[in-house]
Amino acid sequence: GKGEEKGEAQRQHLYKVCNLKPAAADYTNLRKRHLAGCAAVGIATQKLPLTLRWRMAIHLSRASALENAATCLHPIYGFAFLPGSGLKGLARAYASLLWDRCGGAGGEDIEGVPAARFTEHFLAIFGWAPNDERRGKDVTTAAAIAALRDPAFGGHVESAAAQRGSVVFHDAWANAYPQLEVDVATCHFPKYYSEPGKNPPGDWQEPNPVTFLTIAPGTQFTFCLSGADQALVDQALQWLFGGLYWLGAGAKTAAGYGAFVLDECLIKQEQLRQEAAQNETAQRAEAQRLEAVKRAEHEQAAQGLTVIAQGLKADEILVVAVPSDPSQSGSRTGYTLVYGSSGWTRGPLFSYKKD
């Protein structure tokens, strides 16, 4: 029927989308710019590399021409990514789960953090806004917010009525262009679910397979958080990792979709990259320092030579041989400086050998 033809046409279209070959170099340059922008936002920035354990289905219900088969695609470049707003909500959900399981404000320490300090971090990281439905049901309670007026809590509070979060959750991009895969969810009793009072869940009903897009397992993402307080950024990153590892991102998480694992190799690569960047910065600074020292020595020597040259007679000249690099041995070249009636001038090159 028309429904089957429509489903087959959509399935074929999704496979065409998954088989598209992107320009890897373009994505690499875009990702570098994205990470540079993340690092420039706050004083403290943390990165967490994780690997997708199984497929991830995200934004299936977003309005699109594919109905419920869509995924979260970048509005400009078209590749799959994880919005920072969703990551912030996931980290908050995991932190709230810890709060509930440990008994709230009157309970035990939460992952080694006293309940009062946990409340301070929670409200400072995520902020709050007036919400009568949730008031008193989670960490965002009137008593907790009022307690944060005390300067002893670190001065993170700007207003008792509402407060913005102090940590920025950036969009998460894959380390390489993310590969999409087609998945299928089959409803075996469509009439039962559409009219449960009239139709029992019988095996005689025709199954209705529905295809949708997912991000392929094994895709590696880097999650970036920024803020002005290093302790808050570290705590937010810990909660985000807990949410990604234990709860999962996106839809169908109860079936294992959207779960991430910690990739030790990626962490080691990131550490080596950071060390290489630090070494490069240190080497550049040392080279600049040595250049400044050499320049100062040359200026000092030039001042001394100028004093000597100024004592010459009118028909006398001063010739100075300047080696290219006095610190190296072997055959080298240099140049001469000549001081005469018109001042210093550059003279001819010469060769020399240093043992």
Coordinates of N, CA and C in Angstrom, one line a residue, residues 89-228:
G89 N 21.6 19.6 30.6 CA 20.4 18.9 31.2 C 20.8 17.5 31.7
L90 N 21.6 16.8 30.9 CA 22.1 15.5 31.3 C 22.9 15.5 32.6
A91 N 23.8 16.5 32.6 CA 24.7 16.6 33.9 C 23.8 17.0 35.1
R92 N 22.8 17.8 34.9 CA 21.9 18.2 35.9 C 21.1 17.0 36.4
A93 N 20.6 16.2 35.4 CA 19.8 15.0 35.8 C 20.6 14.0 36.6
Y94 N 21.9 13.8 36.3 CA 22.7 12.9 37.0 C 23.0 13.5 38.4
A95 N 23.3 14.8 38.5 CA 23.5 15.3 39.8 C 22.3 15.3 40.7
S96 N 21.1 15.5 40.1 CA 19.9 15.4 40.9 C 19.6 13.9 41.3
L97 N 20.0 13.0 40.5 CA 19.9 11.6 40.9 C 20.7 11.2 42.1
L98 N 22.0 11.8 42.1 CA 22.8 11.5 43.2 C 22.2 12.2 44.5
W99 N 21.7 13.3 44.3 CA 21.1 14.1 45.4 C 19.9 13.2 46.0
D100 N 19.1 12.7 45.2 CA 17.9 11.9 45.7 C 18.3 10.6 46.3
R101 N 19.3 9.9 45.7 CA 19.7 8.6 46.3 C 20.5 8.7 47.6
C102 N 21.0 9.9 47.8 CA 21.8 10.1 49.1 C 21.0 10.8 50.2
G103 N 19.7 11.0 49.9 CA 18.9 11.6 51.0 C 18.7 13.1 51.0
G104 N 19.2 13.8 50.0 CA 19.1 15.2 50.0 C 19.9 16.0 51.0
A105 N 19.4 17.1 51.4 CA 20.1 18.0 52.3 C 20.4 17.3 53.7
G106 N 19.5 16.5 54.1 CA 19.7 15.8 55.4 C 20.4 14.5 55.3
G107 N 20.9 14.1 54.1 CA 21.5 12.8 54.0 C 23.0 12.8 54.2
E108 N 23.5 11.7 53.7 CA 25.0 11.5 53.8 C 25.7 12.3 52.8
D109 N 27.1 12.2 52.9 CA 27.9 12.9 51.9 C 27.6 12.3 50.5
I110 N 27.7 13.1 49.5 CA 27.4 12.7 48.1 C 28.7 12.7 47.3
E111 N 29.1 11.4 47.0 CA 30.4 11.2 46.4 C 31.5 11.9 47.1
G112 N 31.5 11.8 48.4 CA 32.5 12.4 49.3 C 32.4 13.9 49.5
V113 N 31.3 14.5 48.9 CA 31.1 15.9 49.1 C 30.0 16.2 50.1
P114 N 30.2 17.0 51.1 CA 29.1 17.3 52.1 C 27.9 17.9 51.4
A115 N 26.7 17.6 51.9 CA 25.5 18.0 51.2 C 25.4 19.5 51.0
A116 N 25.9 20.3 52.0 CA 25.8 21.7 51.8 C 26.7 22.2 50.7
R117 N 27.9 21.6 50.6 CA 28.8 22.0 49.5 C 28.3 21.5 48.2
F118 N 27.6 20.3 48.2 CA 27.0 19.8 46.9 C 26.0 20.8 46.4
T119 N 25.1 21.3 47.4 CA 24.1 22.2 47.0 C 24.7 23.5 46.4
E120 N 25.8 24.0 47.0 CA 26.4 25.2 46.5 C 26.9 25.0 45.1
H121 N 27.6 23.9 44.8 CA 28.1 23.6 43.5 C 27.0 23.4 42.5
F122 N 25.9 22.7 42.9 CA 24.8 22.5 42.0 C 24.2 23.8 41.5
L123 N 23.8 24.6 42.5 CA 23.2 25.9 42.1 C 24.1 26.8 41.4
A124 N 25.4 26.8 41.7 CA 26.3 27.7 41.1 C 26.6 27.3 39.6
I125 N 26.6 26.0 39.4 CA 26.9 25.4 38.0 C 25.7 25.6 37.1
F126 N 24.5 25.2 37.6 CA 23.3 25.2 36.7 C 22.4 26.4 36.8
G127 N 22.6 27.1 37.9 CA 21.7 28.3 38.1 C 20.3 27.8 38.5
W128 N 19.4 28.8 38.6 CA 18.0 28.4 38.9 C 17.1 29.6 38.4
A129 N 15.8 29.3 38.3 CA 14.7 30.3 38.0 C 13.5 29.9 38.7
P130 N 12.5 30.8 38.9 CA 11.3 30.5 39.6 C 10.6 29.4 39.0
N131 N 10.2 28.3 39.8 CA 9.5 27.2 39.2 C 8.7 26.6 40.4
D132 N 7.4 26.9 40.5 CA 6.6 26.4 41.6 C 6.4 24.9 41.6
E133 N 6.4 24.3 40.4 CA 6.1 22.9 40.3 C 7.3 22.1 40.9
R134 N 8.5 22.5 40.7 CA 9.7 21.8 41.1 C 10.2 22.2 42.5
R135 N 9.7 23.3 43.0 CA 10.2 23.8 44.2 C 10.0 22.8 45.3
G136 N 11.1 22.5 46.0 CA 11.0 21.6 47.1 C 11.2 20.1 46.7
K137 N 11.2 19.8 45.4 CA 11.3 18.5 44.9 C 12.7 18.1 44.5
D138 N 13.6 19.0 44.4 CA 15.0 18.7 44.0 C 15.9 19.6 44.8
V139 N 17.2 19.8 44.2 CA 18.1 20.6 44.9 C 17.8 22.0 44.9
T140 N 17.0 22.5 43.9 CA 16.6 23.9 43.8 C 15.4 24.2 44.8
T141 N 15.8 24.4 46.0 CA 14.8 24.7 47.1 C 15.0 26.1 47.6
A142 N 13.9 26.7 48.1 CA 14.0 28.0 48.6 C 15.1 28.1 49.7
A143 N 15.1 27.1 50.6 CA 16.1 27.1 51.7 C 17.5 27.1 51.2
A144 N 17.8 26.3 50.1 CA 19.1 26.1 49.6 C 19.5 27.4 48.9
I145 N 18.6 28.1 48.2 CA 18.9 29.3 47.5 C 19.2 30.4 48.5
A146 N 18.4 30.5 49.6 CA 18.6 31.5 50.6 C 19.9 31.3 51.3
A147 N 20.3 30.0 51.5 CA 21.6 29.7 52.2 C 22.8 30.3 51.4
L148 N 22.6 30.3 50.1 CA 23.7 30.7 49.3 C 24.0 32.3 49.3
R149 N 23.1 33.0 50.0 CA 23.3 34.4 50.2 C 24.5 34.6 51.1
D150 N 24.8 33.6 51.9 CA 25.9 33.8 52.9 C 27.2 33.9 52.1
P151 N 28.0 34.9 52.3 CA 29.3 35.0 51.6 C 30.2 33.8 51.8
A152 N 30.0 33.0 52.9 CA 30.8 31.9 53.1 C 30.8 30.8 52.0
F153 N 29.7 30.9 51.2 CA 29.6 30.0 50.1 C 30.3 30.4 48.8
G154 N 31.1 31.4 48.9 CA 32.0 31.7 47.8 C 31.5 32.8 46.9
G155 N 30.4 33.4 47.2 CA 29.9 34.6 46.4 C 29.4 34.3 45.0
H156 N 28.9 33.1 44.8 CA 28.4 32.7 43.4 C 27.0 33.3 43.1
V157 N 26.4 33.8 44.2 CA 25.0 34.2 44.0 C 24.9 35.7 43.6
E158 N 24.1 36.0 42.5 CA 23.9 37.3 42.1 C 22.5 37.8 42.4
S159 N 21.6 36.9 42.5 CA 20.2 37.3 42.8 C 19.5 36.1 43.4
A160 N 18.7 36.4 44.4 CA 17.9 35.4 45.1 C 16.8 34.9 44.3
A161 N 16.3 35.7 43.3 CA 15.1 35.3 42.6 C 15.5 34.4 41.4
A162 N 16.6 34.6 40.8 CA 17.1 33.8 39.7 C 18.6 33.9 39.5
Q163 N 19.2 32.9 39.0 CA 20.6 32.9 38.8 C 21.0 32.1 37.6
R164 N 21.9 32.7 36.8 CA 22.4 32.0 35.6 C 23.5 31.0 36.1
G165 N 23.7 30.0 35.3 CA 24.7 29.0 35.6 C 26.1 29.6 35.3
S166 N 27.1 29.2 36.0 CA 28.5 29.8 35.9 C 29.4 28.9 35.0
V167 N 28.9 27.8 34.5 CA 29.7 26.9 33.7 C 29.0 26.8 32.3
V168 N 29.8 26.9 31.3 CA 29.3 26.9 29.9 C 29.5 25.4 29.4
F169 N 28.4 24.8 28.9 CA 28.4 23.5 28.3 C 28.4 23.7 26.8
H170 N 29.6 23.4 26.2 CA 29.7 23.7 24.7 C 29.1 22.5 23.9
D171 N 28.7 22.8 22.7 CA 28.3 21.7 21.8 C 29.4 20.7 21.7
A172 N 29.1 19.4 21.6 CA 30.1 18.4 21.5 C 30.2 17.9 20.0
W173 N 31.3 18.0 19.5 CA 31.6 17.6 18.1 C 32.4 16.3 18.1
A174 N 32.2 15.5 17.1 CA 33.0 14.2 17.0 C 34.4 14.6 16.6
N175 N 35.3 13.7 17.0 CA 36.7 13.9 16.7 C 37.0 13.8 15.2
A176 N 36.2 13.0 14.5 CA 36.2 12.9 13.0 C 34.8 13.0 12.6
Y177 N 34.6 13.2 11.2 CA 33.3 13.4 10.7 C 32.4 12.3 11.2
P178 N 31.3 12.5 11.9 CA 30.5 11.4 12.4 C 29.7 10.6 11.4
Q179 N 29.8 9.3 11.4 CA 29.2 8.4 10.5 C 27.7 8.2 11.0
L180 N 26.8 8.3 10.1 CA 25.4 8.0 10.4 C 25.1 6.5 10.0
E181 N 24.2 5.9 10.7 CA 23.7 4.6 10.4 C 22.2 4.5 10.5
V182 N 21.6 3.7 9.7 CA 20.1 3.5 9.7 C 19.8 2.4 10.7
D183 N 18.8 2.7 11.5 CA 18.3 1.7 12.5 C 16.8 1.5 12.3
V184 N 16.2 0.5 12.9 CA 14.8 0.3 12.7 C 14.2 -0.1 14.0
A185 N 13.0 0.5 14.2 CA 12.2 0.1 15.4 C 10.8 -0.4 14.8
T186 N 10.4 -1.6 15.2 CA 9.3 -2.3 14.6 C 8.1 -2.4 15.7
C187 N 7.0 -1.8 15.3 CA 5.8 -1.9 16.2 C 5.0 -3.1 15.7
H188 N 5.0 -4.2 16.5 CA 4.3 -5.4 16.1 C 2.8 -5.4 16.3
F189 N 2.3 -4.5 17.1 CA 0.8 -4.4 17.3 C 0.3 -3.0 17.1
P190 N 0.4 -2.5 15.9 CA 0.0 -1.1 15.6 C -1.4 -0.8 16.0
K191 N -2.4 -1.7 15.7 CA -3.8 -1.4 16.0 C -4.0 -1.4 17.5
Y192 N -3.3 -2.2 18.2 CA -3.5 -2.3 19.7 C -3.0 -0.9 20.3
Y193 N -1.9 -0.4 19.8 CA -1.4 0.9 20.4 C -2.2 2.1 20.0
S194 N -2.8 2.0 18.8 CA -3.7 3.1 18.3 C -5.0 3.1 18.9
E195 N -5.6 1.9 19.1 CA -6.9 1.8 19.8 C -6.9 0.6 20.7
P196 N -6.3 0.7 21.9 CA -6.1 -0.4 22.8 C -7.4 -1.0 23.3
G197 N -8.5 -0.2 23.4 CA -9.8 -0.7 23.9 C -10.5 -1.6 22.9
K198 N -10.1 -1.5 21.6 CA -10.9 -2.2 20.6 C -10.0 -3.4 20.0
N199 N -8.7 -3.3 20.1 CA -7.9 -4.3 19.5 C -6.9 -4.9 20.5
P200 N -7.0 -6.2 20.7 CA -6.0 -6.9 21.6 C -4.6 -7.0 20.8
P201 N -3.5 -7.1 21.6 CA -2.2 -7.3 20.9 C -2.0 -8.7 20.3
G202 N -2.6 -8.9 19.2 CA -2.6 -10.2 18.5 C -1.5 -10.3 17.5
D203 N -1.0 -11.5 17.3 CA 0.0 -11.8 16.3 C -0.4 -11.6 14.9
W204 N -1.7 -11.5 14.7 CA -2.2 -11.4 13.3 C -2.1 -10.0 12.7
Q205 N -1.7 -9.0 13.6 CA -1.5 -7.7 13.1 C -0.2 -7.5 12.3
E206 N -0.2 -6.7 11.3 CA 1.0 -6.5 10.5 C 2.0 -5.6 11.2
P207 N 3.3 -6.1 11.4 CA 4.3 -5.3 12.0 C 4.6 -4.0 11.1
N208 N 4.9 -2.9 11.8 CA 5.2 -1.7 11.1 C 6.6 -1.2 11.4
P209 N 7.6 -1.6 10.5 CA 9.0 -1.2 10.8 C 9.2 0.3 10.4
V210 N 9.8 1.0 11.3 CA 10.1 2.4 11.2 C 11.6 2.6 11.2
T211 N 12.2 3.2 10.1 CA 13.6 3.4 10.1 C 13.9 4.9 10.6
F212 N 15.1 5.0 11.2 CA 15.5 6.3 11.7 C 17.0 6.4 11.7
L213 N 17.5 7.6 11.8 CA 19.0 7.8 11.8 C 19.6 7.8 13.1
T214 N 20.8 7.2 13.2 CA 21.5 7.2 14.5 C 23.0 7.5 14.2
I215 N 23.7 7.9 15.2 CA 25.2 8.0 15.1 C 25.8 6.7 15.4
A216 N 26.8 6.3 14.6 CA 27.4 5.0 14.6 C 28.1 4.8 15.9
P217 N 28.1 3.5 16.5 CA 28.9 3.2 17.7 C 30.4 3.3 17.4
G218 N 31.2 3.6 18.4 CA 32.6 3.8 18.2 C 33.0 5.3 17.9
T219 N 32.0 6.1 17.6 CA 32.3 7.5 17.3 C 32.9 8.2 18.6
Q220 N 33.9 8.9 18.4 CA 34.6 9.6 19.5 C 34.3 11.1 19.6
F221 N 33.9 11.5 20.7 CA 33.5 12.9 20.9 C 34.4 13.5 22.0
T222 N 34.6 14.8 21.9 CA 35.3 15.6 22.9 C 34.3 16.6 23.5
F223 N 34.1 16.5 24.8 CA 33.2 17.4 25.5 C 34.0 18.5 26.2
C224 N 33.6 19.7 26.0 CA 34.3 20.9 26.5 C 33.4 21.7 27.4
L225 N 33.9 22.1 28.5 CA 33.2 22.9 29.5 C 34.1 24.1 29.8
S226 N 33.5 25.3 30.0 CA 34.3 26.5 30.4 C 33.6 27.2 31.5
G227 N 34.4 28.0 32.2 CA 33.9 28.8 33.3 C 35.0 29.6 33.9
A228 N 34.6 30.4 34.9 CA 35.6 31.3 35.6 C 36.2 30.6 36.8

